[in-house]
XYZ file of C-alpha atoms in Angstrom:
778
model
C 70.071 29.162 -47.025
C 69.528 30.006 -50.657
C 68.817 27.940 -53.819
C 70.004 27.998 -57.570
C 66.926 27.268 -59.781
C 67.768 23.840 -61.584
C 64.640 22.624 -63.163
C 65.894 20.339 -66.160
C 62.537 18.935 -67.360
C 61.380 19.384 -71.102
C 58.458 21.819 -70.754
C 54.897 21.728 -72.070
C 56.156 22.917 -75.489
C 58.708 20.255 -75.919
C 61.527 22.541 -75.062
C 64.402 21.452 -72.604
C 65.281 23.630 -69.886
C 68.469 24.711 -68.433
C 68.149 27.963 -66.104
C 71.600 27.808 -64.911
C 73.075 28.166 -68.277
C 70.468 30.941 -69.131
C 71.428 33.058 -65.869
C 75.091 32.039 -66.003
C 75.419 30.102 -62.779
C 76.665 27.141 -64.786
C 80.009 28.856 -65.161
C 79.830 31.550 -62.611
C 79.282 29.189 -59.762
C 82.291 29.821 -57.608
C 81.731 33.722 -57.956
C 78.012 32.945 -56.790
C 79.235 31.028 -53.980
C 81.513 33.736 -52.773
C 78.702 36.045 -52.887
C 76.348 34.243 -50.858
C 78.702 33.571 -48.171
C 79.384 37.282 -48.061
C 75.578 38.016 -47.217
C 75.765 35.236 -44.753
C 74.286 32.378 -46.504
C 76.340 29.235 -45.407
C 74.184 26.509 -47.293
C 73.008 26.366 -50.905
C 70.725 24.214 -52.769
C 71.905 22.853 -56.164
C 70.323 20.808 -58.752
C 72.617 18.490 -60.905
C 69.816 17.789 -63.230
C 69.747 14.073 -64.250
C 68.845 14.836 -67.735
C 71.526 17.457 -68.331
C 74.220 15.349 -66.475
C 73.817 12.195 -68.258
C 73.923 14.071 -71.741
C 77.143 15.953 -70.489
C 79.112 12.718 -70.064
C 82.706 13.170 -68.577
C 82.499 17.036 -69.125
C 79.429 17.304 -66.660
C 81.385 15.009 -63.957
C 84.370 17.255 -64.051
C 82.066 20.128 -63.858
C 80.208 18.657 -60.850
C 83.586 18.010 -59.073
C 84.429 21.427 -59.846
C 81.518 22.886 -58.146
C 81.977 20.983 -55.047
C 85.471 21.962 -54.649
C 84.419 25.444 -55.034
C 81.664 25.213 -52.571
C 83.983 23.725 -50.006
C 86.632 26.251 -50.510
C 84.263 28.977 -49.572
C 83.024 27.156 -46.649
C 79.489 26.621 -48.285
C 77.601 23.559 -47.752
C 75.471 22.168 -50.807
C 72.290 20.292 -50.689
C 72.414 18.337 -53.960
C 69.289 17.464 -55.684
C 69.788 14.489 -58.051
C 66.484 14.989 -60.004
C 64.786 18.295 -60.515
C 62.053 17.062 -62.706
C 63.819 15.977 -65.866
C 64.992 12.711 -66.860
C 67.209 11.112 -69.635
C 65.121 10.683 -72.958
C 65.806 7.108 -73.111
C 63.711 6.447 -69.954
C 60.029 6.348 -69.264
C 58.780 6.056 -65.724
C 55.317 4.661 -66.729
C 56.369 2.394 -69.631
C 59.174 0.793 -68.114
C 59.290 1.868 -64.242
C 62.042 -0.987 -63.289
C 64.694 0.404 -66.023
C 63.813 3.859 -64.567
C 64.498 2.864 -60.883
C 67.815 1.018 -61.965
C 69.055 4.000 -63.937
C 68.189 6.610 -61.077
C 70.046 4.102 -58.430
C 73.065 4.230 -60.802
C 73.007 7.840 -61.237
C 73.073 8.462 -57.233
C 75.864 6.240 -57.204
C 77.940 7.902 -59.767
C 77.246 11.298 -58.136
C 77.935 10.232 -54.725
C 81.283 8.617 -55.878
C 82.137 11.987 -57.476
C 81.467 14.078 -54.444
C 83.041 11.701 -52.086
C 86.320 12.309 -53.850
C 86.166 16.191 -53.021
C 86.977 17.288 -49.567
C 84.341 19.131 -47.693
C 81.640 18.571 -45.273
C 79.250 15.513 -45.094
C 77.166 15.646 -47.995
C 73.462 16.384 -48.109
C 71.381 14.982 -50.903
C 67.699 15.234 -52.176
C 66.959 12.466 -54.487
C 63.922 13.380 -56.322
C 62.750 17.414 -56.008
C 59.076 17.520 -55.105
C 57.837 13.927 -55.646
C 54.043 14.861 -55.078
C 54.201 18.093 -57.255
C 56.042 16.544 -59.915
C 53.526 13.672 -60.195
C 50.632 16.045 -60.287
C 52.406 18.523 -62.832
C 53.682 15.712 -65.123
C 50.121 13.909 -65.269
C 47.641 16.818 -64.814
C 49.204 19.779 -66.335
C 51.165 20.558 -69.465
C 53.788 22.365 -67.463
C 56.173 19.307 -67.975
C 56.354 17.224 -71.082
C 55.340 13.695 -69.997
C 51.820 12.819 -70.281
C 50.250 14.512 -73.534
C 47.459 14.920 -73.353
C 47.233 15.093 -69.535
C 46.234 11.701 -67.879
C 45.504 12.776 -64.101
C 44.604 8.835 -63.443
C 48.162 8.121 -63.867
C 49.547 10.751 -61.304
C 49.323 7.876 -58.388
C 51.413 5.559 -60.591
C 53.906 8.091 -61.211
C 54.154 8.941 -57.693
C 54.746 5.388 -56.625
C 57.469 5.042 -59.204
C 59.202 8.261 -58.164
C 59.084 6.946 -54.394
C 60.548 3.594 -55.408
C 63.260 5.336 -57.314
C 64.027 7.749 -54.198
C 64.314 4.626 -51.939
C 66.757 2.661 -54.133
C 68.726 6.106 -54.718
C 69.050 6.649 -50.930
C 70.228 3.013 -50.450
C 72.800 3.845 -53.284
C 73.860 7.175 -51.705
C 74.439 5.487 -48.279
C 76.311 2.746 -49.822
C 78.756 5.225 -50.724
C 78.426 7.815 -48.143
C 76.974 6.195 -45.141
C 76.926 9.565 -43.239
C 75.079 11.419 -46.023
C 71.868 13.350 -44.645
C 68.730 13.003 -46.864
C 66.244 15.807 -47.445
C 62.770 15.229 -49.011
C 60.968 18.474 -50.280
C 57.422 19.057 -51.379
C 55.215 21.994 -51.136
C 53.202 22.403 -47.855
C 49.690 23.340 -48.707
C 46.251 24.315 -47.550
C 43.002 23.914 -49.504
C 39.829 25.544 -48.038
C 36.341 24.564 -48.956
C 34.335 27.490 -50.585
C 32.221 29.705 -48.451
C 28.798 27.715 -47.771
C 30.267 24.449 -48.522
C 28.448 21.345 -47.443
C 30.137 18.328 -45.942
C 30.902 16.671 -49.236
C 32.627 19.672 -50.419
C 34.668 20.128 -46.972
C 35.529 16.158 -47.158
C 36.926 16.947 -50.805
C 39.060 19.876 -49.562
C 40.476 18.065 -46.502
C 41.142 15.119 -49.004
C 43.098 17.569 -51.302
C 44.900 19.038 -48.506
C 45.944 15.608 -47.127
C 47.381 14.564 -50.653
C 50.714 16.651 -49.633
C 51.643 13.829 -47.162
C 51.507 10.871 -49.648
C 54.978 11.001 -51.029
C 56.387 11.552 -47.394
C 54.329 8.713 -45.664
C 55.536 6.423 -48.621
C 58.976 7.306 -48.003
C 58.731 6.525 -44.106
C 56.519 3.407 -44.828
C 53.253 4.832 -43.207
C 51.456 4.320 -46.620
C 52.171 1.744 -49.447
C 54.527 -0.409 -47.381
C 55.337 -2.799 -50.111
C 57.323 0.052 -51.864
C 60.039 -0.396 -48.807
C 59.455 2.684 -47.239
C 60.915 2.930 -43.476
C 61.506 5.838 -40.857
C 65.032 5.926 -41.695
C 64.543 7.167 -45.151
C 62.608 10.502 -43.903
C 65.501 12.214 -42.535
C 65.041 15.893 -43.234
C 61.558 17.218 -44.070
C 61.949 19.994 -46.857
C 58.970 22.346 -47.105
C 58.628 24.485 -50.330
C 56.221 27.353 -49.490
C 55.139 30.297 -51.686
C 52.260 32.935 -51.308
C 50.012 30.862 -53.718
C 50.292 27.449 -51.907
C 46.837 28.047 -50.317
C 43.572 27.804 -52.397
C 39.952 27.060 -52.698
C 38.688 23.691 -53.463
C 37.024 23.314 -56.824
C 37.458 26.748 -58.236
C 41.610 26.989 -57.604
C 41.115 30.569 -56.520
C 44.168 31.561 -54.586
C 43.853 32.648 -51.017
C 45.727 35.947 -51.696
C 48.490 36.684 -49.165
C 48.826 40.162 -50.045
C 45.315 40.769 -49.598
C 45.361 39.052 -46.084
C 42.494 36.376 -47.111
C 41.222 35.547 -43.765
C 40.808 31.830 -44.768
C 44.695 31.431 -45.011
C 46.227 29.168 -42.546
C 49.544 30.793 -40.970
C 52.656 28.877 -41.712
C 53.359 27.998 -38.230
C 50.160 26.034 -38.455
C 51.308 23.849 -41.612
C 54.825 23.260 -40.244
C 53.332 22.223 -36.754
C 51.298 19.462 -38.603
C 54.524 18.290 -40.485
C 56.362 18.585 -36.963
C 53.726 16.488 -35.272
C 52.933 14.068 -37.982
C 56.509 13.162 -38.519
C 58.738 14.276 -35.718
C 61.671 14.942 -37.978
C 63.716 18.268 -38.463
C 62.109 20.644 -40.809
C 63.511 23.282 -43.170
C 61.875 25.757 -45.257
C 63.703 24.505 -48.533
C 62.321 27.047 -51.063
C 60.276 30.255 -50.565
C 60.427 33.611 -52.219
C 58.390 36.343 -54.090
C 58.636 38.460 -57.022
C 59.443 42.120 -57.544
C 58.790 44.567 -54.817
C 57.231 41.676 -52.793
C 60.522 40.012 -52.195
C 61.309 41.919 -48.930
C 58.078 41.862 -47.665
C 57.634 37.939 -47.967
C 61.127 37.520 -46.242
C 59.648 39.456 -43.259
C 56.552 37.302 -43.401
C 58.336 33.996 -43.315
C 60.991 34.918 -40.750
C 58.699 36.068 -38.279
C 56.962 32.635 -39.013
C 60.297 30.830 -38.349
C 60.556 32.629 -35.112
C 57.036 31.767 -34.024
C 57.533 28.073 -34.883
C 60.759 28.234 -32.786
C 58.946 29.668 -29.801
C 56.534 26.802 -30.050
C 59.187 24.016 -29.852
C 58.656 23.339 -33.711
C 62.275 22.824 -35.346
C 62.949 24.665 -38.316
C 66.669 23.907 -39.490
C 66.679 26.506 -41.982
C 64.954 29.087 -44.423
C 66.025 28.850 -48.092
C 65.636 31.742 -50.305
C 64.696 30.602 -53.775
C 66.078 31.412 -56.171
C 69.426 33.217 -55.649
C 69.854 34.200 -59.113
C 66.863 35.471 -60.937
C 65.262 32.793 -63.340
C 63.424 32.607 -66.646
C 59.922 31.262 -66.659
C 59.644 27.534 -67.562
C 56.908 28.033 -70.193
C 57.823 31.517 -71.728
C 61.606 31.756 -71.947
C 61.716 35.384 -72.379
C 59.574 35.984 -69.093
C 62.279 36.653 -66.012
C 60.251 36.325 -62.827
C 62.656 39.211 -61.002
C 62.677 36.959 -57.951
C 66.055 36.490 -57.120
C 68.323 37.939 -54.522
C 70.467 38.977 -57.674
C 68.821 40.010 -60.674
C 70.498 39.462 -64.233
C 69.067 42.302 -66.419
C 71.231 41.327 -69.342
C 70.888 37.550 -69.516
C 68.708 37.602 -72.854
C 71.651 39.640 -74.403
C 74.387 37.157 -73.167
C 75.457 39.275 -70.300
C 75.102 37.465 -67.114
C 76.229 40.145 -64.784
C 74.532 40.236 -61.439
C 73.105 42.960 -59.863
C 71.998 42.660 -56.231
C 68.556 43.633 -55.189
C 69.478 45.867 -52.511
C 66.028 46.139 -50.549
C 65.847 42.131 -50.379
C 69.356 42.019 -49.212
C 68.895 44.396 -46.430
C 65.884 42.509 -45.090
C 68.107 39.364 -45.295
C 70.774 41.039 -43.190
C 68.142 42.150 -40.679
C 66.857 38.814 -40.113
C 70.190 36.798 -40.187
C 70.830 39.123 -37.272
C 67.527 38.965 -35.459
C 67.390 35.139 -35.749
C 71.075 34.733 -35.002
C 71.127 32.115 -37.726
C 74.361 32.179 -39.775
C 75.367 28.690 -38.285
C 74.920 25.831 -41.197
C 71.711 23.794 -40.386
C 73.090 20.298 -41.314
C 75.983 20.265 -39.075
C 74.185 19.931 -36.140
C 72.738 16.641 -34.508
C 71.318 14.200 -36.861
C 68.113 14.568 -34.851
C 67.499 18.105 -33.916
C 64.791 18.099 -31.419
C 63.557 18.653 -27.929
C 63.874 14.980 -27.012
C 66.854 13.935 -24.654
C 69.556 11.967 -26.636
C 70.298 8.157 -25.999
C 73.578 6.904 -25.496
C 73.331 3.000 -26.096
C 75.898 0.413 -24.830
C 75.795 -2.583 -27.228
C 77.802 -5.984 -27.299
C 76.306 -6.272 -30.789
C 77.868 -4.482 -33.724
C 75.357 -2.461 -35.812
C 76.557 -3.923 -39.026
C 76.281 -7.392 -37.835
C 72.841 -9.397 -37.875
C 70.126 -6.583 -38.173
C 67.881 -7.350 -35.011
C 66.386 -5.760 -31.983
C 68.822 -3.071 -31.437
C 68.636 -1.664 -35.077
C 64.913 -2.117 -35.277
C 64.674 -0.186 -32.015
C 67.286 2.346 -32.267
C 66.403 3.274 -36.159
C 62.920 4.079 -34.983
C 63.678 5.845 -31.489
C 66.243 7.970 -33.551
C 63.139 9.722 -35.151
C 62.603 11.542 -31.932
C 65.980 11.779 -30.337
C 69.723 11.352 -31.317
C 71.106 8.091 -30.752
C 75.033 7.436 -29.829
C 75.224 3.879 -30.344
C 78.384 2.510 -28.543
C 79.840 -0.830 -29.625
C 82.151 -3.036 -27.698
C 85.709 -2.114 -28.745
C 87.825 -3.481 -31.411
C 91.087 -4.812 -29.581
C 94.606 -4.911 -31.278
C 94.871 -1.349 -32.200
C 98.336 0.302 -31.935
C 96.530 3.345 -30.226
C 93.455 4.569 -29.045
C 91.155 5.683 -32.073
C 87.526 6.340 -32.665
C 85.615 5.370 -35.468
C 82.435 6.942 -36.195
C 79.767 6.507 -38.961
C 75.678 7.057 -39.255
C 74.003 3.963 -40.571
C 70.771 5.895 -40.680
C 69.243 9.151 -39.811
C 69.651 10.070 -36.232
C 71.907 7.347 -35.313
C 75.664 7.684 -35.008
C 77.790 4.492 -34.149
C 80.864 4.998 -32.143
C 83.338 1.867 -32.784
C 86.390 2.587 -30.385
C 89.742 0.731 -31.395
C 91.847 0.009 -28.300
C 95.235 -1.646 -27.596
C 95.581 -5.030 -25.935
C 93.940 -8.290 -26.830
C 91.022 -8.543 -24.310
C 87.704 -8.796 -25.858
C 84.604 -7.307 -24.871
C 84.028 -4.562 -22.424
C 87.154 -5.573 -20.656
C 88.540 -3.557 -17.441
C 91.722 -2.865 -19.370
C 89.807 -1.024 -22.116
C 87.454 1.017 -19.784
C 89.682 4.133 -19.110
C 90.549 4.719 -22.621
C 86.937 4.277 -23.854
C 85.801 6.540 -21.046
C 87.938 9.478 -22.358
C 86.912 8.841 -25.966
C 83.267 9.037 -25.043
C 83.856 12.099 -22.751
C 85.529 13.901 -25.545
C 82.965 13.325 -28.276
C 80.149 14.267 -25.863
C 81.837 17.859 -25.129
C 82.574 18.026 -29.073
C 78.863 17.430 -29.816
C 77.786 19.804 -27.076
C 75.824 16.728 -25.439
C 75.452 17.379 -21.744
C 72.004 15.866 -21.270
C 70.981 12.174 -22.216
C 69.729 8.877 -21.320
C 71.698 5.659 -20.805
C 70.607 2.367 -22.435
C 72.255 -0.968 -21.812
C 72.126 -4.040 -24.076
C 74.888 -5.654 -21.802
C 75.763 -5.388 -18.218
C 79.495 -5.553 -19.118
C 79.513 -2.042 -20.242
C 78.359 -0.568 -16.899
C 81.891 0.551 -15.859
C 81.987 2.565 -19.116
C 79.093 4.571 -17.533
C 80.803 5.701 -14.485
C 81.098 9.207 -14.303
C 78.160 9.965 -16.570
C 74.978 11.629 -15.091
C 72.062 10.742 -16.939
C 68.743 11.865 -16.809
C 67.438 8.246 -17.023
C 68.520 4.871 -17.730
C 67.220 1.662 -19.290
C 68.579 -1.982 -19.477
C 66.957 -3.700 -22.552
C 67.592 -7.043 -21.552
C 67.069 -9.100 -25.107
C 68.688 -12.237 -24.015
C 69.915 -14.332 -21.178
C 73.683 -13.434 -22.055
C 74.995 -15.216 -18.889
C 73.766 -18.530 -20.268
C 75.743 -18.141 -23.807
C 78.932 -19.773 -24.474
C 81.957 -17.648 -23.467
C 80.154 -15.436 -21.356
C 82.373 -13.362 -19.019
C 82.349 -14.538 -15.409
C 81.740 -10.788 -14.143
C 78.476 -10.532 -16.157
C 76.245 -12.031 -13.516
C 77.675 -9.450 -10.799
C 77.411 -6.448 -13.190
C 73.836 -7.334 -14.046
C 73.057 -7.277 -10.502
C 74.409 -3.840 -9.987
C 72.726 -2.572 -13.201
C 69.577 -3.694 -11.625
C 70.208 -1.443 -8.805
C 70.869 1.488 -10.845
C 68.705 1.909 -13.838
C 65.344 3.275 -13.929
C 63.663 0.892 -16.345
C 63.983 -2.723 -17.395
C 62.866 -4.011 -20.765
C 62.653 -7.790 -21.569
C 62.886 -9.230 -25.171
C 60.478 -12.104 -24.417
C 57.826 -13.420 -21.893
C 60.317 -16.039 -20.372
C 62.874 -13.350 -19.714
C 60.253 -11.418 -18.069
C 59.102 -14.032 -15.710
C 62.806 -14.273 -14.909
C 63.596 -10.651 -14.371
C 60.282 -9.275 -12.927
C 60.876 -9.736 -9.363
C 64.510 -8.090 -9.436
C 63.206 -4.260 -10.232
C 60.122 -2.407 -9.903
C 59.824 -1.504 -13.227
C 60.186 -4.362 -15.696
C 58.175 -4.005 -18.885
C 57.912 -7.280 -21.358
C 58.532 -6.251 -24.891
C 58.791 -9.400 -27.069
C 60.306 -9.715 -30.494
C 58.350 -7.801 -33.073
C 58.289 -7.301 -36.919
C 59.081 -4.908 -39.721
C 55.787 -5.302 -41.588
C 56.945 -3.032 -44.553
C 60.361 -5.023 -45.031
C 58.949 -8.711 -44.687
C 55.328 -8.189 -45.554
C 55.978 -7.528 -49.303
C 54.509 -9.807 -52.000
C 55.808 -10.543 -55.231
C 59.695 -10.040 -54.206
C 61.892 -11.881 -56.890
C 63.884 -15.081 -55.613
C 67.517 -14.454 -54.575
C 69.664 -15.172 -57.262
C 72.193 -17.218 -55.121
C 69.472 -20.026 -54.654
C 67.524 -19.523 -57.765
C 69.450 -22.646 -59.220
C 68.286 -24.803 -56.375
C 65.363 -27.183 -57.060
C 62.301 -27.351 -54.804
C 61.106 -27.765 -52.210
C 63.132 -25.403 -50.225
C 63.555 -25.088 -46.552
C 65.425 -22.318 -45.160
C 66.874 -20.582 -42.022
C 68.291 -17.200 -41.449
C 70.143 -15.951 -38.522
C 73.373 -16.265 -36.412
C 74.608 -19.846 -36.534
C 76.172 -20.519 -33.064
C 75.421 -22.686 -29.896
C 71.594 -21.976 -30.070
C 71.182 -24.040 -33.239
C 70.936 -28.015 -33.315
C 73.253 -28.792 -36.039
C 72.433 -32.632 -35.842
C 68.765 -31.752 -36.355
C 69.707 -29.741 -39.378
C 71.909 -32.687 -40.694
C 68.903 -35.222 -39.879
C 66.574 -32.815 -42.099
C 69.103 -33.162 -44.958
C 69.285 -36.873 -44.653
C 65.846 -37.530 -44.532
C 64.659 -36.161 -47.857
C 67.809 -35.800 -49.949
C 65.762 -33.926 -52.699
C 64.683 -31.213 -50.194
C 67.317 -28.100 -50.470
C 68.324 -26.730 -47.056
C 69.353 -23.279 -47.168
C 71.316 -21.877 -44.189
C 71.807 -18.024 -44.321
C 73.763 -16.434 -41.525
C 77.173 -15.573 -39.941
C 78.888 -18.442 -38.087
C 79.827 -17.251 -34.584
C 81.702 -19.137 -31.722
C 81.702 -22.338 -33.758
C 84.367 -24.050 -35.902
C 82.963 -23.845 -39.308
C 84.458 -27.035 -40.235
C 82.358 -28.713 -37.868
C 79.205 -27.631 -39.636
C 77.373 -30.697 -41.261
C 78.064 -31.049 -45.211
C 75.540 -32.440 -47.459
C 74.994 -32.148 -50.958
C 71.377 -30.421 -50.500
C 72.701 -28.324 -47.500
C 73.690 -24.953 -48.433
C 75.527 -22.508 -46.120
C 75.016 -19.179 -47.488
C 77.101 -16.979 -45.056
C 76.100 -13.593 -43.772
C 73.958 -11.487 -45.716
C 72.469 -7.988 -45.400
C 69.160 -7.382 -43.979
C 67.639 -6.080 -47.243
C 68.569 -9.457 -49.055
C 66.274 -11.429 -46.664
C 62.852 -10.953 -48.167
C 64.497 -12.356 -51.378
C 65.781 -15.467 -49.649
C 62.336 -15.793 -47.902
C 60.558 -15.754 -51.469
C 62.093 -18.775 -52.548
C 61.433 -21.111 -49.321
C 58.544 -23.358 -49.040
C 59.182 -23.791 -45.362
C 61.023 -21.523 -42.759
C 63.044 -23.455 -40.197
C 63.714 -22.629 -36.499
C 65.776 -25.742 -35.517
C 66.982 -24.220 -32.198
C 68.742 -26.671 -29.740
C 67.141 -26.763 -26.430
C 69.824 -25.708 -23.921
C 70.484 -22.991 -21.617
C 71.490 -20.663 -24.044
C 67.768 -21.042 -25.698
C 65.882 -21.365 -22.483
C 64.740 -17.490 -22.581
C 65.152 -16.554 -26.164
C 61.908 -14.991 -28.066
C 63.172 -15.479 -31.710
C 62.623 -12.311 -33.984
C 62.524 -14.445 -37.062
C 59.184 -16.165 -35.962
C 56.968 -13.052 -36.809
C 59.248 -12.264 -39.745
C 58.528 -15.696 -41.313
C 54.953 -15.143 -40.686
C 54.693 -11.759 -42.231
C 56.063 -13.280 -45.406
C 53.049 -15.641 -45.336
C 55.673 -18.551 -45.014
C 55.033 -21.664 -43.010
C 57.339 -22.332 -40.104
C 58.373 -25.166 -38.144
C 60.137 -24.970 -34.773
C 61.641 -26.837 -31.992
C 59.979 -26.509 -28.464
C 61.408 -23.052 -27.884
C 59.501 -22.123 -24.581
C 58.366 -18.519 -25.911
C 57.571 -20.040 -29.371
C 55.481 -22.767 -27.891
C 53.403 -20.484 -25.714
C 52.736 -17.725 -27.974
C 52.686 -19.303 -31.758
C 51.648 -22.686 -31.491
C 48.438 -22.022 -33.138
C 50.091 -21.199 -36.398
C 53.565 -22.848 -36.096
C 53.961 -26.772 -35.389
C 56.106 -27.494 -32.486
C 58.626 -30.653 -32.851
C 59.912 -32.355 -29.848
C 62.424 -34.566 -31.727
C 64.237 -34.712 -35.017
C 61.670 -37.262 -36.393
C 58.847 -35.029 -35.373
C 60.626 -31.813 -36.869
C 60.866 -33.809 -40.245
C 57.227 -35.038 -40.141
C 56.123 -31.435 -39.377
C 58.027 -30.181 -42.507
C 56.249 -33.152 -44.819
C 52.949 -32.041 -43.418
C 53.488 -28.265 -44.259
C 54.668 -29.338 -47.665
C 51.537 -31.485 -48.106
C 48.997 -28.906 -47.267
C 46.106 -28.489 -49.571
C 45.454 -24.636 -51.190
C 42.768 -24.553 -48.762
C 44.655 -25.453 -45.881
C 47.470 -23.037 -46.948
C 45.033 -20.137 -47.366
C 43.350 -20.817 -43.865
C 47.159 -20.869 -42.259
C 47.987 -17.530 -44.115
C 44.997 -15.918 -42.846
C 45.723 -17.155 -39.299
C 49.420 -16.046 -39.427
C 48.430 -12.634 -40.742
C 46.185 -12.072 -38.013
C 48.915 -13.031 -35.348
C 51.327 -10.606 -37.266
C 48.964 -7.919 -37.281
C 48.766 -7.691 -33.515
C 52.407 -6.348 -33.335
C 55.125 -4.210 -34.958
C 58.501 -2.627 -34.317
C 56.846 0.776 -34.672
C 54.124 -0.026 -31.927
C 56.996 -1.598 -29.702
C 59.096 1.482 -29.948
C 56.221 3.624 -29.815
C 55.347 2.113 -26.330
C 59.142 2.546 -25.281
C 58.987 5.916 -26.231
C 56.028 6.807 -24.087
C 58.064 5.285 -21.072
C 61.068 7.627 -21.818
C 59.271 10.810 -22.063
C 59.216 10.945 -18.288
C 62.818 11.822 -18.491
C 62.245 14.586 -21.269
C 60.610 17.165 -19.282
C 61.912 19.989 -16.957
C 64.305 18.959 -14.109
C 61.845 19.348 -11.643
C 59.157 16.917 -13.082
C 61.896 14.106 -13.647
C 62.081 11.086 -11.403
C 64.979 10.866 -9.121
C 68.503 10.280 -10.867
C 70.140 7.158 -9.648
C 73.853 7.707 -8.568
C 76.253 7.146 -11.471
C 79.191 8.605 -9.556
C 81.237 10.653 -10.011
C 78.834 12.778 -12.007
C 79.889 13.807 -15.581
C 79.710 17.457 -16.434
C 80.679 19.343 -19.505
C 83.276 21.264 -17.735
C 84.948 18.166 -16.214
C 85.143 16.426 -19.583
C 87.513 19.032 -21.026
C 90.182 17.386 -19.548
C 90.725 14.263 -21.705
C 93.110 14.635 -24.571
C 92.057 14.900 -28.161
C 91.401 11.404 -29.354
C 92.268 10.496 -33.159
C 88.788 9.708 -35.197
C 88.445 7.790 -38.346
């Protein structure tokens, strides 16, 4: 990999920077891409430069598309940085953070739309370059014209704003390009206590070292969950690492690499810490040296990459930075002589490149030695040693966001996930649609001829051929199988998994329109899988005698998503008076519609808000009242805004065969938001949450319970919230997925260490799978 310097901030002297104009890359990008490719560099980092891009208007947009086309024409993949320290003059992230975040989100949308119009490999984006470094440099130094005089106490505030902007920016990017990969870069550092330091100084040095994780932790939701971070946002971890990334606490004296300071930590240790902490693919997104040290430093870093690989640490690539020499940020006439190409006549207006031959020679050597010419971002979304999961689901990923999405988005942090949905009938030909809704997950949606719904027998042969072809194309010959429906069992015929799981989240045979073959296929599935998970205690009691390894994993909660406070009311309900009572979820035979109508009739002044898709019901049969509002299906990210405006959260479930074994996910989600909940007598809810959730056995009792909740005193409400918080704190989807991961690890070891494999005959092999004809994709 190689990077072009793109810092576009205003420096400490108030001078705006544009290094790509200074070294000629802004107009010679096509030539530079071709030269990089000839030397064996297939991936480059480019900085769009938000400040420069916005000021450039239409011309900047055309130039960006020209760059994207030029890169694609030379077979070069670009990692696009959307903000490289600079932002438009009209914005102030500290004075008006909301305006700043909104503007950055729009910037991301606009850039993604421009690049989407250019044919080429799937896009890779870095929303904000070096969030932790930027927050420090802008508030604690005079390198960046932001806080003058420096105000170090505002550094954490700026970091939070930048993380918030990055998260919103990722959502904007994915809304345009769902399959885009996301890189977050920051320096990897080590801070050593002074020689002879006592406990206080040693602890201070450790805290300074740990500060490098703050932005990454916020992005993935480990810290400051109110910002909305989640594991899916931390896709690829970029490490910016130079010879001066290690220093002594207090004195700031560098632990010199060229003097072989014995207090230095090898890069492999720093990378290993990040690998263990996040479990995400790593790349060295910036590294380099100056003058005669360039080749020697590349020798050092390439050897460290080889060492990392031998230890099982995934390093997706090493980026030489910069490819073209750059001027200093503060002294515009000082050139660092750090590029693969020098530009000796730049100050005289001559941007002719001069290849640094010793540096280029070491590059050629290491490309051959590491055998690393292939682009690192076209591999599996989760490049790690854990066995991939093939998941068969009756639920579509983009339907209601529930157990499968919560679990798979988290398990994908450690292993690639192929999420195979039930097919879409009515197609004129077999066709495979693929998309990536989040890091590490690829959804396979198969379009098949015929009218039969679900995993019908008439679809199975065509689906098996498409799946086999896809596994061969992806080079996947070791995998685990995970079933959400027994109806998909015939689709697994011919596969040879390392292990298999049945995650029984519902008693599907009790649902309306359940396929007649479901019970028989579930019996067969129990006889073949290695592990069975159940979605609640009642299901566990029902299934535990049918398999020797049944584990109860009840519904859990995404604290970072639902536990936020101060969320603005959703605009679609803002006009409704209070009190408001609300429900979200699928509206189907599990809901007691007569109870919902009775609730609306009992208090016409109450506003009943019903959010969710209607399934298996005639929408015309839904009760209609002036105070009953059917909002339809909404996105997962909209739910906290609806919750914010509700005084009581409802669980008006019917008591029938379809609800006998349910464990509603929304129970904990409602409680995490600090909202009062009223439920009918669903068995799992009554057994687990009756201490904080009133349980009603009739419509009259349900109405009375809602009246009681609305009449709570401030003291009673505070006591409820404390009790609810204690209940919610006991579980999370992170804990649940982590426990599942431990059970899955038995299948990741060497063949001899794995349990006996069930017979999924005939066995699938990569050689046998070369037979299916190519299947069109979309």
